[in-house]
Coordinates of C-alpha atoms in Angstrom, one line a residue:
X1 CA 39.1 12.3 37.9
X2 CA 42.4 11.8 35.3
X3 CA 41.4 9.4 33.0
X4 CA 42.8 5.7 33.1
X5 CA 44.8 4.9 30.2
X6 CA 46.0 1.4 29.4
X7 CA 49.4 2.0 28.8
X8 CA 51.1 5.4 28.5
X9 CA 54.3 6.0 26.5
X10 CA 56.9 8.8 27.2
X11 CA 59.1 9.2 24.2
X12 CA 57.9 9.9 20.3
X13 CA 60.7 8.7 18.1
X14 CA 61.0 5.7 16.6
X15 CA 60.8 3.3 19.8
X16 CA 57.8 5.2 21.1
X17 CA 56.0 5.2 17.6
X18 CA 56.2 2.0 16.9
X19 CA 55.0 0.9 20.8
X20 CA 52.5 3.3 20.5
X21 CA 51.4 2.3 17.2
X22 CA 51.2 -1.3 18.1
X23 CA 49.0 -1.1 21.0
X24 CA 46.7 1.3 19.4
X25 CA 45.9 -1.6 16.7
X26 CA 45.9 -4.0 19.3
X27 CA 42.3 -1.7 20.8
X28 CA 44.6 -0.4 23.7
X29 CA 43.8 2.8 24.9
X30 CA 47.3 4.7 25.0
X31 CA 48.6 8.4 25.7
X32 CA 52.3 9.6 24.5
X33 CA 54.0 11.9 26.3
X34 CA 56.9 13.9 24.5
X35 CA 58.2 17.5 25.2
X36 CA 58.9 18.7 21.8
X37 CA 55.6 20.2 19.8
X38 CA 56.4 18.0 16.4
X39 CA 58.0 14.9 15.1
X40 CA 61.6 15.8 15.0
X41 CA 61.6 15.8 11.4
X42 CA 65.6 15.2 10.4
X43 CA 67.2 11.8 9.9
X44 CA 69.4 10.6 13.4
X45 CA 69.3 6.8 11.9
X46 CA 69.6 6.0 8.0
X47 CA 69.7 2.4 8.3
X48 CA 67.1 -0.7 9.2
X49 CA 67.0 -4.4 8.4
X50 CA 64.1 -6.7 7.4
X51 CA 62.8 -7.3 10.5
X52 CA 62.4 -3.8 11.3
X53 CA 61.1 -2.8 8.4
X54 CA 58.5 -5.8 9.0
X55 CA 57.6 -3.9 12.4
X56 CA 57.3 -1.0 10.0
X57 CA 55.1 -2.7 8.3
X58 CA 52.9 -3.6 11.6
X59 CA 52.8 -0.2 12.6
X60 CA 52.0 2.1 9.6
X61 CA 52.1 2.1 5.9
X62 CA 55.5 0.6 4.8
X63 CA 55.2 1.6 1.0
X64 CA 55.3 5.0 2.2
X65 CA 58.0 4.9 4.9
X66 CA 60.3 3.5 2.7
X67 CA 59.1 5.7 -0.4
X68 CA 62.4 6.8 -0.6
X69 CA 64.6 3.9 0.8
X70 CA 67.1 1.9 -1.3
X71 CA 69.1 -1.2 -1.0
X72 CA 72.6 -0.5 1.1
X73 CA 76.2 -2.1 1.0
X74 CA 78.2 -1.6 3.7
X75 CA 82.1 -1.3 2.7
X76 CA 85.0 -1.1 5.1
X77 CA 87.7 -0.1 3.8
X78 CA 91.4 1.3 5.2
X79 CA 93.5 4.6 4.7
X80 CA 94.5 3.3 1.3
X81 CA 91.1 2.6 0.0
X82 CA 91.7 -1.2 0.3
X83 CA 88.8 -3.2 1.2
X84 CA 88.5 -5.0 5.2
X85 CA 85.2 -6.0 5.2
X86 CA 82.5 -6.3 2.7
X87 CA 79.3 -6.6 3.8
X88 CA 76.1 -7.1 0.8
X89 CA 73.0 -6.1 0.7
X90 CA 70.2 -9.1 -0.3
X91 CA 67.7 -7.5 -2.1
X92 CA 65.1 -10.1 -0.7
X93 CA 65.8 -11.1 2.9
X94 CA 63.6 -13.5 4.6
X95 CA 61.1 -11.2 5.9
X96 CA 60.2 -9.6 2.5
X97 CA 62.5 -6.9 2.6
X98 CA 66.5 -6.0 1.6
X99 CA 68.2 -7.5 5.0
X100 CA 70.1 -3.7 5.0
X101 CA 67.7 -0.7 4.4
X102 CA 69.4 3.0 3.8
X103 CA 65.8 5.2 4.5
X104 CA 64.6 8.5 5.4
X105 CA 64.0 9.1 9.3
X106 CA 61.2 11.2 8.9
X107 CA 59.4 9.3 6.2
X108 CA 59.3 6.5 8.8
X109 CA 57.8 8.6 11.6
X110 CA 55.1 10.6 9.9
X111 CA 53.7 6.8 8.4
X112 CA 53.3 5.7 12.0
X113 CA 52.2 8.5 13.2
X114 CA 49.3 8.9 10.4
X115 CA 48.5 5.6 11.5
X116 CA 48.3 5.4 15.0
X117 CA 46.4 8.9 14.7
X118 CA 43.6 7.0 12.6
X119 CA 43.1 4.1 15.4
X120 CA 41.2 6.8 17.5
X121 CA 42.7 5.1 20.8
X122 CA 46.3 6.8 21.0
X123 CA 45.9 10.8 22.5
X124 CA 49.2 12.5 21.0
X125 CA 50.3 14.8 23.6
X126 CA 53.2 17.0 22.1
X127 CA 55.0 19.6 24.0
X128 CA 54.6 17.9 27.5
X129 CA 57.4 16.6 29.4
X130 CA 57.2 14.7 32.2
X131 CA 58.2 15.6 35.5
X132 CA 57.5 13.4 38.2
X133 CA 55.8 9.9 38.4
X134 CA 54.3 8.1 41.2
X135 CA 53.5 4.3 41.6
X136 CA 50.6 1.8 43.5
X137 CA 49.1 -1.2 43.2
X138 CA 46.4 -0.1 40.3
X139 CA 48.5 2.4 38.2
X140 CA 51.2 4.7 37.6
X141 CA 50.7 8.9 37.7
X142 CA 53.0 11.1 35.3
X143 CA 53.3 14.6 36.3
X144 CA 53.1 16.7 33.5
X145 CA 54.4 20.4 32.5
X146 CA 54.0 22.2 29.6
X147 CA 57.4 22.6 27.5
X148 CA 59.1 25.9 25.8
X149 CA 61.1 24.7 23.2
X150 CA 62.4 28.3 23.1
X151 CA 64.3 28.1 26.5
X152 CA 64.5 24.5 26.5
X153 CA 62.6 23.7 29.5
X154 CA 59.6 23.0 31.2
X155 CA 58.5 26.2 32.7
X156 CA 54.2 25.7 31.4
X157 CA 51.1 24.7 32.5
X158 CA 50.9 21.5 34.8
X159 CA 48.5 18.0 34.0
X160 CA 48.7 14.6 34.7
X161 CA 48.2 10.9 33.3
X162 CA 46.8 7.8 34.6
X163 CA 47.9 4.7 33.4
X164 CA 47.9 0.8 33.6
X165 CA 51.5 0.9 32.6
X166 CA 54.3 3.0 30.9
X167 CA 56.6 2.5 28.6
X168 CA 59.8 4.6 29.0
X169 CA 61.4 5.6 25.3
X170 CA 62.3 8.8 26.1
X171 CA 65.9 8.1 24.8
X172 CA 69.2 8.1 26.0
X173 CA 69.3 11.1 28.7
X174 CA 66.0 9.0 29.6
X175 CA 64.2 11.8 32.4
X176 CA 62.3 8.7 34.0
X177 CA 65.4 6.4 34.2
X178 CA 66.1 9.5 36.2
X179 CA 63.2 9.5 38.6
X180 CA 63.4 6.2 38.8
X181 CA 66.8 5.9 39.9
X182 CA 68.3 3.6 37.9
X183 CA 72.2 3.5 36.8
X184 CA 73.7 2.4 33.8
X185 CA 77.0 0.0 33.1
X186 CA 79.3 1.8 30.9
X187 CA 81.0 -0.9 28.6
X188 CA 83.9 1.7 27.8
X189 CA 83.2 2.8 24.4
X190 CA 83.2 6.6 24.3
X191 CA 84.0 8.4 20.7
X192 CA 83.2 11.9 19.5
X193 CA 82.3 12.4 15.9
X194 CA 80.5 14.9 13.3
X195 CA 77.8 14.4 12.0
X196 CA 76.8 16.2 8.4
X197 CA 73.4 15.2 6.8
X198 CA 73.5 16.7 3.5
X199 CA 71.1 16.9 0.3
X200 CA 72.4 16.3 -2.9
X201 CA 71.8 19.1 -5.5
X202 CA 72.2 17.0 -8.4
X203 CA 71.6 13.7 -8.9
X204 CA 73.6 11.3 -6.8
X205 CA 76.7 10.1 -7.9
X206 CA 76.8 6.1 -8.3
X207 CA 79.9 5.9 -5.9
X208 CA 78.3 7.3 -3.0
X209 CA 75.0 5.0 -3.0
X210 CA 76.4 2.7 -0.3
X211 CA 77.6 3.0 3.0
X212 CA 81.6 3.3 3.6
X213 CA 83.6 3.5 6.3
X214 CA 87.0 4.7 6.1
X215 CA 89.4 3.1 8.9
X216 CA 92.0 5.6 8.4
X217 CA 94.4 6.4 11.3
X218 CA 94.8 10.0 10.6
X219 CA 90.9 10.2 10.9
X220 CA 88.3 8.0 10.4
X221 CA 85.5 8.7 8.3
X222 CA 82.4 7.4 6.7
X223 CA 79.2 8.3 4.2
X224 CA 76.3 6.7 4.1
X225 CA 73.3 7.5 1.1
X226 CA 69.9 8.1 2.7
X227 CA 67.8 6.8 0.5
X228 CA 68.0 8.3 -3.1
X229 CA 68.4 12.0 -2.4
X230 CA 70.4 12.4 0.9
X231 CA 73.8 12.0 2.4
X232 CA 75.3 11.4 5.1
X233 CA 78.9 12.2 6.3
X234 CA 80.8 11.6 9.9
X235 CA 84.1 12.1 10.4
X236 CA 86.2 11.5 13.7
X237 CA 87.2 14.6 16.5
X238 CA 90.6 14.2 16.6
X239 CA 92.5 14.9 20.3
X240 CA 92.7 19.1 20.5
X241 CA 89.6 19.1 18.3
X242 CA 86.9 21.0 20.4
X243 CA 83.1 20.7 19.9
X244 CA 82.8 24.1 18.9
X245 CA 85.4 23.7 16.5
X246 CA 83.6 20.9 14.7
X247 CA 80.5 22.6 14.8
X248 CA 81.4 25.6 12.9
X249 CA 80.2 25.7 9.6
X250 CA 83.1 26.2 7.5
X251 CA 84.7 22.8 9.4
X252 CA 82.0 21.2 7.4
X253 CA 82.9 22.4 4.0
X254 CA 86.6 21.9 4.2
X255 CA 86.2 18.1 5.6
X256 CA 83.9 17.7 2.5
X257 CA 85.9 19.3 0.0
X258 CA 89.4 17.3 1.3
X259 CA 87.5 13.8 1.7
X260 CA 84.9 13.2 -1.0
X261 CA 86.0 17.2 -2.8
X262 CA 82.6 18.6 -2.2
X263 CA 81.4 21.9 -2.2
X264 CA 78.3 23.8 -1.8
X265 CA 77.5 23.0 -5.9
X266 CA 77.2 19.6 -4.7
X267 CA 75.1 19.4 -1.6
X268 CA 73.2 21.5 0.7
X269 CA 73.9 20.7 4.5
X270 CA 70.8 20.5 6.6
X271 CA 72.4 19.5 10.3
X272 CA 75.4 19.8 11.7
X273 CA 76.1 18.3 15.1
X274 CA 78.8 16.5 17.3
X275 CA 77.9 13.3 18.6
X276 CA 79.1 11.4 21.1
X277 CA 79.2 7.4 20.9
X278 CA 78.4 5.8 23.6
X279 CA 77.6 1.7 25.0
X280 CA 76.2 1.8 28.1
X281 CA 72.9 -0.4 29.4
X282 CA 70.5 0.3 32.1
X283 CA 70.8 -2.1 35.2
X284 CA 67.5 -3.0 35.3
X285 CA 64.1 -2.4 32.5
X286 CA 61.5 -2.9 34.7
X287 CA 60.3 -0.7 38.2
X288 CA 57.1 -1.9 38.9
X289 CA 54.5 -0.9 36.3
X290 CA 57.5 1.1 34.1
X291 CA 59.6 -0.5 31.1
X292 CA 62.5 1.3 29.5
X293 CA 63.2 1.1 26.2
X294 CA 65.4 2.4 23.2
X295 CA 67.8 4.4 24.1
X296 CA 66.3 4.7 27.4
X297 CA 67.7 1.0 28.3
X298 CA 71.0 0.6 26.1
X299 CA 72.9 2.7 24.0
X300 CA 75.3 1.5 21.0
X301 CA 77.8 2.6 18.5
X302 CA 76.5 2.9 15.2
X303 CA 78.1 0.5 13.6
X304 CA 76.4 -2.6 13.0
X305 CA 73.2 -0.2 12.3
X306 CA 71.9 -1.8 15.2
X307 CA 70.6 1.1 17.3
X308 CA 67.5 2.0 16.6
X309 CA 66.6 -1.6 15.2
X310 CA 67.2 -2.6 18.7
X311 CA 64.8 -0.2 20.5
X312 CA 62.0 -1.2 17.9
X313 CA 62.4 -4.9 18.9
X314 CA 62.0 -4.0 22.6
X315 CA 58.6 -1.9 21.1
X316 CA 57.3 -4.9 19.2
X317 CA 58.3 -7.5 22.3
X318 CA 56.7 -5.0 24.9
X319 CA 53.6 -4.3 22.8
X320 CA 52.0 -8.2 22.7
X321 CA 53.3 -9.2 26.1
X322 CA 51.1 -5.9 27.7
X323 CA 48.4 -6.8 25.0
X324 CA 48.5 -10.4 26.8
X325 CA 48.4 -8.8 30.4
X326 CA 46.0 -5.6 29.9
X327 CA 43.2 -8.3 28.2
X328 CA 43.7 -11.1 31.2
X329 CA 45.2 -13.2 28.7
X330 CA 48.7 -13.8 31.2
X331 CA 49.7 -12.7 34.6
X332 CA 51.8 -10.2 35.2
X333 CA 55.0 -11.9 35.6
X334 CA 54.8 -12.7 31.9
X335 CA 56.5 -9.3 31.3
X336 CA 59.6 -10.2 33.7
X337 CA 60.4 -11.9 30.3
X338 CA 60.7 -8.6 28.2
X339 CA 64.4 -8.2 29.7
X340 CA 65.1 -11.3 30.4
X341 CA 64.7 -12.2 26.6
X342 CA 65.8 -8.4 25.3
X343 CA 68.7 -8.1 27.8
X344 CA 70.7 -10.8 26.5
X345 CA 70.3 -10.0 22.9
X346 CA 71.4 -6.5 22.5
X347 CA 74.1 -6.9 25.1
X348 CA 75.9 -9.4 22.6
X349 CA 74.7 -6.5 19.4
X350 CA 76.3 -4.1 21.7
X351 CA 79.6 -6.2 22.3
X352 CA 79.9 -6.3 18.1
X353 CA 79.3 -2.8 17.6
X354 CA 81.8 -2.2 20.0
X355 CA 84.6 -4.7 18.2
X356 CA 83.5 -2.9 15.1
X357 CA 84.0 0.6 16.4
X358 CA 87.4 -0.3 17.4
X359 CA 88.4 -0.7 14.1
X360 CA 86.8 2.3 12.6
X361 CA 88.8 4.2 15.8
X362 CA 92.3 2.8 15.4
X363 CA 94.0 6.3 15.4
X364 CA 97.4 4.9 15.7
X365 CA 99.2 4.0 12.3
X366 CA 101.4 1.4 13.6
X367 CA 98.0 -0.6 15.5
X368 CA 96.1 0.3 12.1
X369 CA 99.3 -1.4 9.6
X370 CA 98.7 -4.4 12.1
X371 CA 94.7 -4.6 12.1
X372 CA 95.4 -4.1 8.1
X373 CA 97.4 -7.6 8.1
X374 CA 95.2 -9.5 10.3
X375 CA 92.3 -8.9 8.3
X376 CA 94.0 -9.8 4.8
X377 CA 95.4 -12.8 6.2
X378 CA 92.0 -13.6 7.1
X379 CA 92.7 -14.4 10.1
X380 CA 90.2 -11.9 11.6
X381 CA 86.2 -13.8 12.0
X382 CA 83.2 -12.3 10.1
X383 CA 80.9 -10.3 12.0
X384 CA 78.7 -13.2 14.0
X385 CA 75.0 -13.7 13.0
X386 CA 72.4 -12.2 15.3
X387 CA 72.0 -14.5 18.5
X388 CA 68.3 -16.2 19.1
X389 CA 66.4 -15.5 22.2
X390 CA 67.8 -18.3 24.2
X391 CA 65.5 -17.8 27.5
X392 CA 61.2 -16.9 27.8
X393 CA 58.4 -17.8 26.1
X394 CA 59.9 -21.0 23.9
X395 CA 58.6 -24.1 23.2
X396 CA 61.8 -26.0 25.0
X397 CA 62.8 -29.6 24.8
X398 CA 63.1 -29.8 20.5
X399 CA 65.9 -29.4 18.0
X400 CA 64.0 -26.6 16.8
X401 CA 65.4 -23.1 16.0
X402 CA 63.5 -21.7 19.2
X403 CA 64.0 -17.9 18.9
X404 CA 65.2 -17.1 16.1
X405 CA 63.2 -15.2 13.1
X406 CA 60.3 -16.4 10.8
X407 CA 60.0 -15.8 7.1
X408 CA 56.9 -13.3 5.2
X409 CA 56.1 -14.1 1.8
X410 CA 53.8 -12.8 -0.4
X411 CA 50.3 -15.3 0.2
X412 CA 46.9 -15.4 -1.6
X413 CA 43.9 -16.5 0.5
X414 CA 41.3 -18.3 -1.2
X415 CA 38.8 -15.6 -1.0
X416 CA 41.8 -14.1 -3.8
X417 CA 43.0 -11.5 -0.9
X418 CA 47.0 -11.0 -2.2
X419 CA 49.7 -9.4 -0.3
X420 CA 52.2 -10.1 1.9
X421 CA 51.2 -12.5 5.1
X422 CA 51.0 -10.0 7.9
X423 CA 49.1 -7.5 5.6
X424 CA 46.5 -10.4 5.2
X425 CA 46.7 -12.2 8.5
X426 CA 46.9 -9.1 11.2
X427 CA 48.9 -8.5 14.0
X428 CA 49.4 -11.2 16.7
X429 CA 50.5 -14.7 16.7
X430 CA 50.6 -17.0 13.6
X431 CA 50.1 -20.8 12.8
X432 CA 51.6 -22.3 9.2
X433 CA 50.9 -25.7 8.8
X434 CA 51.1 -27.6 5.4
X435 CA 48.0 -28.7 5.6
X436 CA 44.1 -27.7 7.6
X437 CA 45.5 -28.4 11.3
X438 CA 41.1 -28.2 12.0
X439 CA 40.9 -31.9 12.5
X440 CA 44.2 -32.3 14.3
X441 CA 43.7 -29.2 16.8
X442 CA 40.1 -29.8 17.6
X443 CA 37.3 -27.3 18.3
X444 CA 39.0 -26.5 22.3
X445 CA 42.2 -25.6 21.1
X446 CA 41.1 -24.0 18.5
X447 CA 38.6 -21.8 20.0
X448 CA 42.1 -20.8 22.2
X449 CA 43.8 -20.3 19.4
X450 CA 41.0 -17.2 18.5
X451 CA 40.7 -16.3 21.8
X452 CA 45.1 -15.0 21.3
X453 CA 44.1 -13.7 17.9
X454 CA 46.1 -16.3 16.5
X455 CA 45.5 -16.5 12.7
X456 CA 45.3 -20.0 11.2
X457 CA 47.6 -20.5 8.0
X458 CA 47.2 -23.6 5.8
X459 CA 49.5 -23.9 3.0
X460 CA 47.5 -26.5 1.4
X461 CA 44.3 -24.0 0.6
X462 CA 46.5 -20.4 1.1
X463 CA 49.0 -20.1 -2.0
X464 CA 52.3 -19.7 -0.9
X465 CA 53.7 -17.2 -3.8
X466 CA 57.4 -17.3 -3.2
X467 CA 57.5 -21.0 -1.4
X468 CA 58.8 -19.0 1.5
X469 CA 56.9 -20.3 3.9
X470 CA 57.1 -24.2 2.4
X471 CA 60.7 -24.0 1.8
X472 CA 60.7 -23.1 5.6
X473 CA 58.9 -26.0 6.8
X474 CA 60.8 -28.2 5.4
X475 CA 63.9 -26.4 6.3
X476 CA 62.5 -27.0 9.8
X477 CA 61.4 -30.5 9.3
X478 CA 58.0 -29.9 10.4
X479 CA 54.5 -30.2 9.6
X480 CA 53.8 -26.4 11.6
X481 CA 55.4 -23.9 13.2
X482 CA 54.1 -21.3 15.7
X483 CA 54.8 -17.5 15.5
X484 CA 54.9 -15.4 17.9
X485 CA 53.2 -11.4 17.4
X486 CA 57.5 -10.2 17.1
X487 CA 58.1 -12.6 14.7
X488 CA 60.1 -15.1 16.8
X489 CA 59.6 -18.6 16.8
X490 CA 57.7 -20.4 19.5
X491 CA 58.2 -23.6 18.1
X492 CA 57.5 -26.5 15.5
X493 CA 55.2 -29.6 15.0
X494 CA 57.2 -32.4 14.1
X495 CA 54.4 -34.2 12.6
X496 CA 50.1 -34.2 12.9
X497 CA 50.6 -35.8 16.1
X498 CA 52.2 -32.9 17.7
X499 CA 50.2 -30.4 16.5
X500 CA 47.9 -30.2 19.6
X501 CA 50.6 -30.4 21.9
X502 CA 52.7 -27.5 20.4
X503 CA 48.9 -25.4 21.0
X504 CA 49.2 -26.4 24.5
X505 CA 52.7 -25.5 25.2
X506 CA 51.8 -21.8 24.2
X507 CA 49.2 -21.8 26.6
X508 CA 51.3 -23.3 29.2
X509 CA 54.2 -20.0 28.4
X510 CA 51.8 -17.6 28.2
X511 CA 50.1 -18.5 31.3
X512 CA 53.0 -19.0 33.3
X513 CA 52.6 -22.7 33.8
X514 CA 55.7 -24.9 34.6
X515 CA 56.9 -27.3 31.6
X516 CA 57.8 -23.9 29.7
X517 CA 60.4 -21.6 30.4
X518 CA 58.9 -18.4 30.8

């Protein structure tokens, strides 16, 4: 008989891992799926933010997945070098990490990987792709075949899967969207670039240790450091341009050499590829036991860095919700909220990427001259701040920022234990209250409290080391505040006297009870 598995995961990169990884330390049994026989092993994103590298974090060894990461600015700048839009980089954003993260793709991947490998619940099946699925009541059956990377298909031996549930990251030509039927809303952004990863071969040159994106009509363009020791270039196909064209090696070295006068002293190019830019997003997330996610469910221009960010939420926000389901915890329905709380938020990502890549693809000199003016007459908006969940599982009915993102800090428990919170207080949901909430929450609540794996943080016996997570309490106004596993906020305490009753309204979401919206 094919084993049962609790959740299987079709897909290995970065959306994959981190589900994978997730569930794995959450005592999940879980089997990945993915047709080619290693980790991919070359940088497609170079940038992540503070909460992703906090899902890093979660899901393998972050020292070593950013062990050659630095801080990046993001400059815009038109064809005459003058600047549109400048966008810092904190060196300390609010989860513990620079808010913009330049990093090494592969760096990431083989972290998670060691450590979902070590759990001794994940089965890593590489070089399988998936060919057919089928559906009841109790499960969902993948149809294996074994995969030749040297003629690029699936021509090998045949096997199947068993799981509980499956989680679809199989990116952006998703194969199980496929067999599943589901269509995808083109939001009419479609650009074709080349893309250059380079290595330097000296050290790198101060001037090219940021991001920059050239909004030049003649061609657009942009570089982007990877970390310390890598480059990235992209540079716009112009009309009459064809793929093969772009792809030809000596393309490379003359855009180099005419935009940033580089040559193969400089750097050493290790892939070369045209990509095309795409914003399109699945019409639906969930068939029946199967989730897309990543690039599977929505694809977005690169430009607010946003891409792969996005399909790591959907892990993170899949991963506790199936934890809650798989263990009896909630019914079922409670994972109708992964797209009705995801959906929502990446569309509106998706819609500024989109406004953003309009500017980097003005081709047109006269539009451009215009854009130009708007901008230094200020009279174009900053890029708007990431939108809240607005809809699922909320404490409703406060003042309180309801789904939007909590602080980490570095913490020392009295037992001496110091590191940063997650580190110390594991993976899953998290009460900070200034002072020991024992007497207010009673032995019930708090014996449900264990029961979620909810850790219990009192600020008057944990030392907070930066005063992030005081300074956030009284930003809030609030005696507590309730964390969900992805870091969103379920809601506040207003005083001692709520305390029990913000306990209770977690139970009420997570079991689907009415007086929450879930």
């Amino acid at each position: 008989m094919t084993p049962l598995y609790d959740v299987a995961v079709v897909g290995y990169g970065p959306t994959g891992l981190a589900a994978a990884s997730l569930l794995g330390r959450l005592g999940h049994r879980v089997v990945v799926c993915e047709r080619w026989p290693g980790l991919y092993g070359l940088p497609r994103l170079t940038h992540i933010d503070d909460e992703t590298a906090r899902t890093v974090q979660a899901a393998g060894d972050v020292d070593e997945a950013l062990r050659d990461s630095s801080m990046c600015q993001y400059v815009w700048v038109n064809g005459q070098d003058e600047i549109l839009v400048n966008i810092p980089a904190n060196p300390d954003g609010p989860m513990g990490y620079p808010d913009h993260i330049s990093m090494y793709q592969p760096d990431v991947e083989s972290a998670i990987d060691k450590r979902l490998r070590a759990y001794g619940t994940v089965d890593v099946r590489q070089g399988w792709a998936v060919t057919g699925l089928d559906q009841d009541d109790d499960g969902v059956t993948l149809r294996l075949r074994g995969w030749n990377a040297d003629a690029v298909c699936a021509d090998g031996p045949h096997d199947e899967v068993r799981a509980r549930h499956v989680i679809a990251a199989d990116g952006s030509r998703s194969g199980i969207r496929e067999l599943l039927g589901v269509e995808r809303q083109d939001l009419g952004f479609n650009e074709l670039w080349l893309n250059i990863d380079t290595e330097w071969l000296r050290p790198q040159p101060p001037e090219f240790a940021r991001g920059i994106q050239y909004c030049d009509p003649a061609r657009g363009h942009m570089t982007i450091n990877i970390g310390h020791t890598r480059q990235r270039f992209e540079f716009a196909v112009l009309p009459g341009e064809s793929r093969e064209e772009m792809a030809a090696p000596e393309t490379a070295w003359r855009l180099l050499r005419q935009y940033h006068d580089l040559g193969p002293d400089d750097v050493r190019i290790t892939r070369q590829l045209v990509y095309g830019f795409e914003a399109r997003i699945a019409t639906r997330w969930r068939t029946g036991r199967v989730f897309l996610a990543g690039d599977a469910a929505h694809t977005m221009p690169p430009y607010l860095g946003q891409g792969a960010c996005s399909g790591i939420r959907d892990a993170t926000n899949l991963a506790w919700k199936l934890h809650q389901v798989l263990g009896g915890l909630s019914p079922d329905t409670l994972l109708d909220t992964y797209e009705s709380e995801r959906r929502p938020h990446v569309t509106a990502l998706t819609h500024a990427a989109i406004g953003l890549g309009k500017v980097a693809n003005t081709h047109d000199a006269e539009a451009a001259a215009a854009r130009d003016g708007a901008f230094f007459a200020g009279k174009v908006p900053p890029p708007p701040p990431f939108p809240p969940l607005r809809d699922g599982v909320l404490r409703q009915g406060s003042d309180a920022p309801v789904g939007t993102l909590t602080p980490q800090g570095r913490v020392r428990l009295p037992d001496g234990r110091t590191g940063r919170l997650d580190d110390l207080t594991g993976y899953g949901f998290t009460l900070v209250a200034a002072e020991d909430p024992t007497a207010a929450l009673g032995p019930e609540r708090l014996a449900r409290l264990e029961r979620l794996g909810c850790a219990v943080v009192a600020l008057d016996t944990v030392a907070d080391l930066d005063g992030r997570h005081g300074e956030y309490l009284q930003l809030l106004g609030a005696v507590a505040y309730l964390a969900r596993p992805d870091f969103v906020l379920f809601g506040v305490a207003a005083d001692r006297t709520d305390l029990g009753a913000l306990v209770d309204d977690l139970d009420a979401a997570l079991s689907g009870t009415v007086g929450v919206a879930v």
